[in-house]
Coordinates of C-alpha atoms in Angstrom, one line a residue:
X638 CA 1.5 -27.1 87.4
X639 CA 2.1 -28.3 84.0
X640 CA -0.1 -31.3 82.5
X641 CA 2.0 -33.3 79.7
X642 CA 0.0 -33.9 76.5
X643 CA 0.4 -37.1 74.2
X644 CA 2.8 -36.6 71.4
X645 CA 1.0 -34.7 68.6
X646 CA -0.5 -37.3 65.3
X647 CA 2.2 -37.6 63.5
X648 CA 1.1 -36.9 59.7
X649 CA 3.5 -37.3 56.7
X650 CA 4.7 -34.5 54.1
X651 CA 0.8 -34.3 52.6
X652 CA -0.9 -34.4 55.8
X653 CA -1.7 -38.1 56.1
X654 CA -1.3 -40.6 58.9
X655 CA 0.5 -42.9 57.3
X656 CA 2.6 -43.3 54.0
X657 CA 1.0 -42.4 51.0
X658 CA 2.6 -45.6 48.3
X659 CA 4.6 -43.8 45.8
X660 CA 2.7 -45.4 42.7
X661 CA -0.6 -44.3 44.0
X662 CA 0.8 -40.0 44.5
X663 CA 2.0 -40.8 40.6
X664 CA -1.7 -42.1 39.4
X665 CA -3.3 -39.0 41.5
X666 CA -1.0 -36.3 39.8
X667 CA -1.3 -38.3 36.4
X668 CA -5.2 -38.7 36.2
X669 CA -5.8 -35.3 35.7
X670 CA -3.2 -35.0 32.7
X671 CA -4.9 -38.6 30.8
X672 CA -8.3 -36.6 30.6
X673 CA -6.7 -32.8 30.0
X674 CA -5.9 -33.9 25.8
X675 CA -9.9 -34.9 25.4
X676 CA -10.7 -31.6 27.1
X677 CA -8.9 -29.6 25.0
X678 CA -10.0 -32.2 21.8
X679 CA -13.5 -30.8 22.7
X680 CA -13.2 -27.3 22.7
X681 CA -13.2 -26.6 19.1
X682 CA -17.2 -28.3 19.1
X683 CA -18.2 -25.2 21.3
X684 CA -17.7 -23.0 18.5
X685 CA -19.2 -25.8 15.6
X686 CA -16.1 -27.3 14.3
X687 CA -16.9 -31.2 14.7
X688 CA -13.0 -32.1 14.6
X689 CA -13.8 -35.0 11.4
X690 CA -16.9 -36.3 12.8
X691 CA -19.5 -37.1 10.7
X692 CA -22.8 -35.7 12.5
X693 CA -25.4 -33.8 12.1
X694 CA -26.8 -31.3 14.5
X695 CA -24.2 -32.6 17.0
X696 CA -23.6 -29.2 18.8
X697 CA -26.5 -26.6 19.3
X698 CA -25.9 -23.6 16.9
X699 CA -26.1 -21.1 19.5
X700 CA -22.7 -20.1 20.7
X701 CA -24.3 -19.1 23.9
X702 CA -25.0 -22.7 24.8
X703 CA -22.0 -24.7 23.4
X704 CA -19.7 -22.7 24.8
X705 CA -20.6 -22.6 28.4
X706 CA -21.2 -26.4 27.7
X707 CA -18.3 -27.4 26.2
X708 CA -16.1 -25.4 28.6
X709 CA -18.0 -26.0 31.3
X710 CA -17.9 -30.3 31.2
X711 CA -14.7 -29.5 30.2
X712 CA -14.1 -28.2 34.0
X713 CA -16.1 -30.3 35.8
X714 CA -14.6 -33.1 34.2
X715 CA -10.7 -31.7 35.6
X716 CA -12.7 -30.7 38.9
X717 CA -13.4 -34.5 39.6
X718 CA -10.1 -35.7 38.3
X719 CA -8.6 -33.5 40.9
X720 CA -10.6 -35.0 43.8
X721 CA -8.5 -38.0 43.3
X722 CA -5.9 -35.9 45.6
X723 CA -8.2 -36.8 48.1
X724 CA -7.0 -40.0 48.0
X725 CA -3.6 -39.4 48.4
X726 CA -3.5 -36.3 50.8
X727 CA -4.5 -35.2 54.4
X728 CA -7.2 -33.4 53.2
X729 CA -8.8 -36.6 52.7
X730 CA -8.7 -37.8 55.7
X731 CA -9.5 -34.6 57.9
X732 CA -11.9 -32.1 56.8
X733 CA -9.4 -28.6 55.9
X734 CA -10.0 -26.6 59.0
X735 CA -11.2 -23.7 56.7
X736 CA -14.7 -25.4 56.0
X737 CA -17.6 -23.8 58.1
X738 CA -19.2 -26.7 60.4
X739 CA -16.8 -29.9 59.7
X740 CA -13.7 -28.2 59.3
X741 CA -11.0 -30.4 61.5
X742 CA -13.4 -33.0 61.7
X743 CA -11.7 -36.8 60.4
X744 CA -13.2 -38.3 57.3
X745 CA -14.5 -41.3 57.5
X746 CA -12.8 -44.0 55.4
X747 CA -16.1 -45.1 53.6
X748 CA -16.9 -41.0 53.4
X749 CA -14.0 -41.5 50.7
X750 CA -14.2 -45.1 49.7
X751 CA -17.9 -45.3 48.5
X752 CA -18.1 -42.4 46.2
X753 CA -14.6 -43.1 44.9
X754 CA -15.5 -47.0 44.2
X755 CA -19.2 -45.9 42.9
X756 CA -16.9 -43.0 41.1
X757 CA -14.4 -45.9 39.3
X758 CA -17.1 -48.0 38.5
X759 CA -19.0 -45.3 36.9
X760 CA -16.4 -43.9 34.6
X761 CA -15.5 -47.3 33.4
X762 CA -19.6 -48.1 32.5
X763 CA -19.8 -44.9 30.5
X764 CA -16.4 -45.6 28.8
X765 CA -17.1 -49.4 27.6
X766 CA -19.7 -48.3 25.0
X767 CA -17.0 -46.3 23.1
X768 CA -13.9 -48.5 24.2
X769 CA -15.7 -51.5 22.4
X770 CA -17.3 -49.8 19.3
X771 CA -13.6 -49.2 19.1
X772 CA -12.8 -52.9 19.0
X773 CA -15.8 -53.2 16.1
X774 CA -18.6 -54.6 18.7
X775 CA -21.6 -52.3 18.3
X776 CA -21.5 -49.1 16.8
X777 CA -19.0 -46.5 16.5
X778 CA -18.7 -42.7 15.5
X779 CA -18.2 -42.1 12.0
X780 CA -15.5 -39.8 11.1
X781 CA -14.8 -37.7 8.2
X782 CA -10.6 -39.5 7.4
X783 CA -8.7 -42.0 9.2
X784 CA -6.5 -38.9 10.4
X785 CA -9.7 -37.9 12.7
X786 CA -10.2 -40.6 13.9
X787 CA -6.8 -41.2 14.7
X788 CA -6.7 -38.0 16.8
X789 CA -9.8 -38.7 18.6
X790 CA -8.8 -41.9 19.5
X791 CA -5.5 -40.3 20.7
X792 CA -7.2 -38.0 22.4
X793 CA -9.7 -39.8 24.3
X794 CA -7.8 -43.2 25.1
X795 CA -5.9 -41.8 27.9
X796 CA -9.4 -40.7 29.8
X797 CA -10.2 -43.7 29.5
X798 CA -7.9 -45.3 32.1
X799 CA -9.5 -43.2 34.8
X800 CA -11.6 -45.2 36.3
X801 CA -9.3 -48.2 36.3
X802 CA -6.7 -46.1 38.3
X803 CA -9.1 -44.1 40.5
X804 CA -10.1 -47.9 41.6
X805 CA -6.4 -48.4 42.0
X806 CA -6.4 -45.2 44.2
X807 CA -9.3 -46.4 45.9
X808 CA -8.1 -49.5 47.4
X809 CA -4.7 -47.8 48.3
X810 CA -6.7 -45.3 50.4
X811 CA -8.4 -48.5 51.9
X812 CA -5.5 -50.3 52.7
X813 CA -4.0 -47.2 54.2
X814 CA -6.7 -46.2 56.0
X815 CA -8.6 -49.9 57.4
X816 CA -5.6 -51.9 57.1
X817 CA -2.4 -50.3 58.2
X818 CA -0.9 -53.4 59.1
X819 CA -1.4 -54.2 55.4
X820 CA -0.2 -51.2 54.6
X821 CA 3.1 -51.1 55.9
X822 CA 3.9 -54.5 55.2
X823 CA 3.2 -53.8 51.6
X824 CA 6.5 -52.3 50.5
X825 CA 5.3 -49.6 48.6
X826 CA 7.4 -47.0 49.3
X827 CA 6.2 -43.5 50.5
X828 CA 5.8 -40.7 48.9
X829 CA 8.9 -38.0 48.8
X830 CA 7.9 -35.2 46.4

């Protein structure tokens, strides 16, 4: 005899239930590349160039501990950007089936929701410092030209939209996830690459 299953989930393109908004795949592929220029402004400080700032004793002298601390915040830094995929793919809302233990297993929505929020909210509190010594309330780093200083700021703005956009992310994932009706009533578009 032959029992009839229920028609499989039905997952999109990325592995999620329903329709990842087309804005919020863009902000997951772009966060990443916003923080990628002040990683690679920071490298030259693991081997004592201070890139125009005007500091003293900034970097430890040993190479053997600014460069496996440089590079290495340097990759943790990418490493959490990336997590923002999370957000935006099926991996974030089942456990990949490779994982020993909870592999297959569905992600709860505030498994993703609370660290991403606390995540947001904690990139923006350690940004404000610098964003408003930029806008000349409190102090700011002292650099060696204008041309420095310009570069820094070139390279670090862009990081500092992170946790604005992961917040962004973050309520996308929660509409999708607690709200569908919301969700598809919100016009967004889904996501075709």
């Amino acid at each position: 005899m032959t029992s009839i299953a229920g028609p499989p989930e039905a997952t999109t393109a990325h592995g999620t239930e329903l329709l990842v908004p087309r804005w919020a795949s863009l902000i997951a592929h772009a966060i990443p590349l916003l923080l990628l220029p002040q990683c690679l402004w920071r490298l030259p400080f693991a081997f004592g160039f201070e890139m125009g700032l005007d500091v003293e004793g900034g970097m430890p002298s040993s190479l053997w501990v600014s460069v496996p601390y440089v590079f290495g915040l340097s990759l943790i830094t990418e490493a959490l950007a990336l997590l923002s995929f999370g957000l935006v793919r099926g991996w974030g809302e089942v456990v990949p089936a490779w994982l020993p233990f909870l592999g297959g297993k569905r992600v709860a929505p505030s498994a993703a929701i609370i660290p991403a929020a606390l995540g947001g909210l904690g990139v923006i509190a350690f940004w404000a410092p610098g964003l408003l010594g930029w806008l000349g309330v409190g102090g700011s780093a002292e650099f060696s030209s204008s041309g420095w200083e310009s570069l820094a700021h070139l390279c670090i703005a862009p990081g500092m939209l992170w946790g604005p956009l992961l917040l962004a992310l973050t309520y996308a994932y929660y509409t999708r996830r607690c709200r569908p009706a919301e969700h598809h009533g919100g016009g967004g578009g889904s996501v075709a690459d």
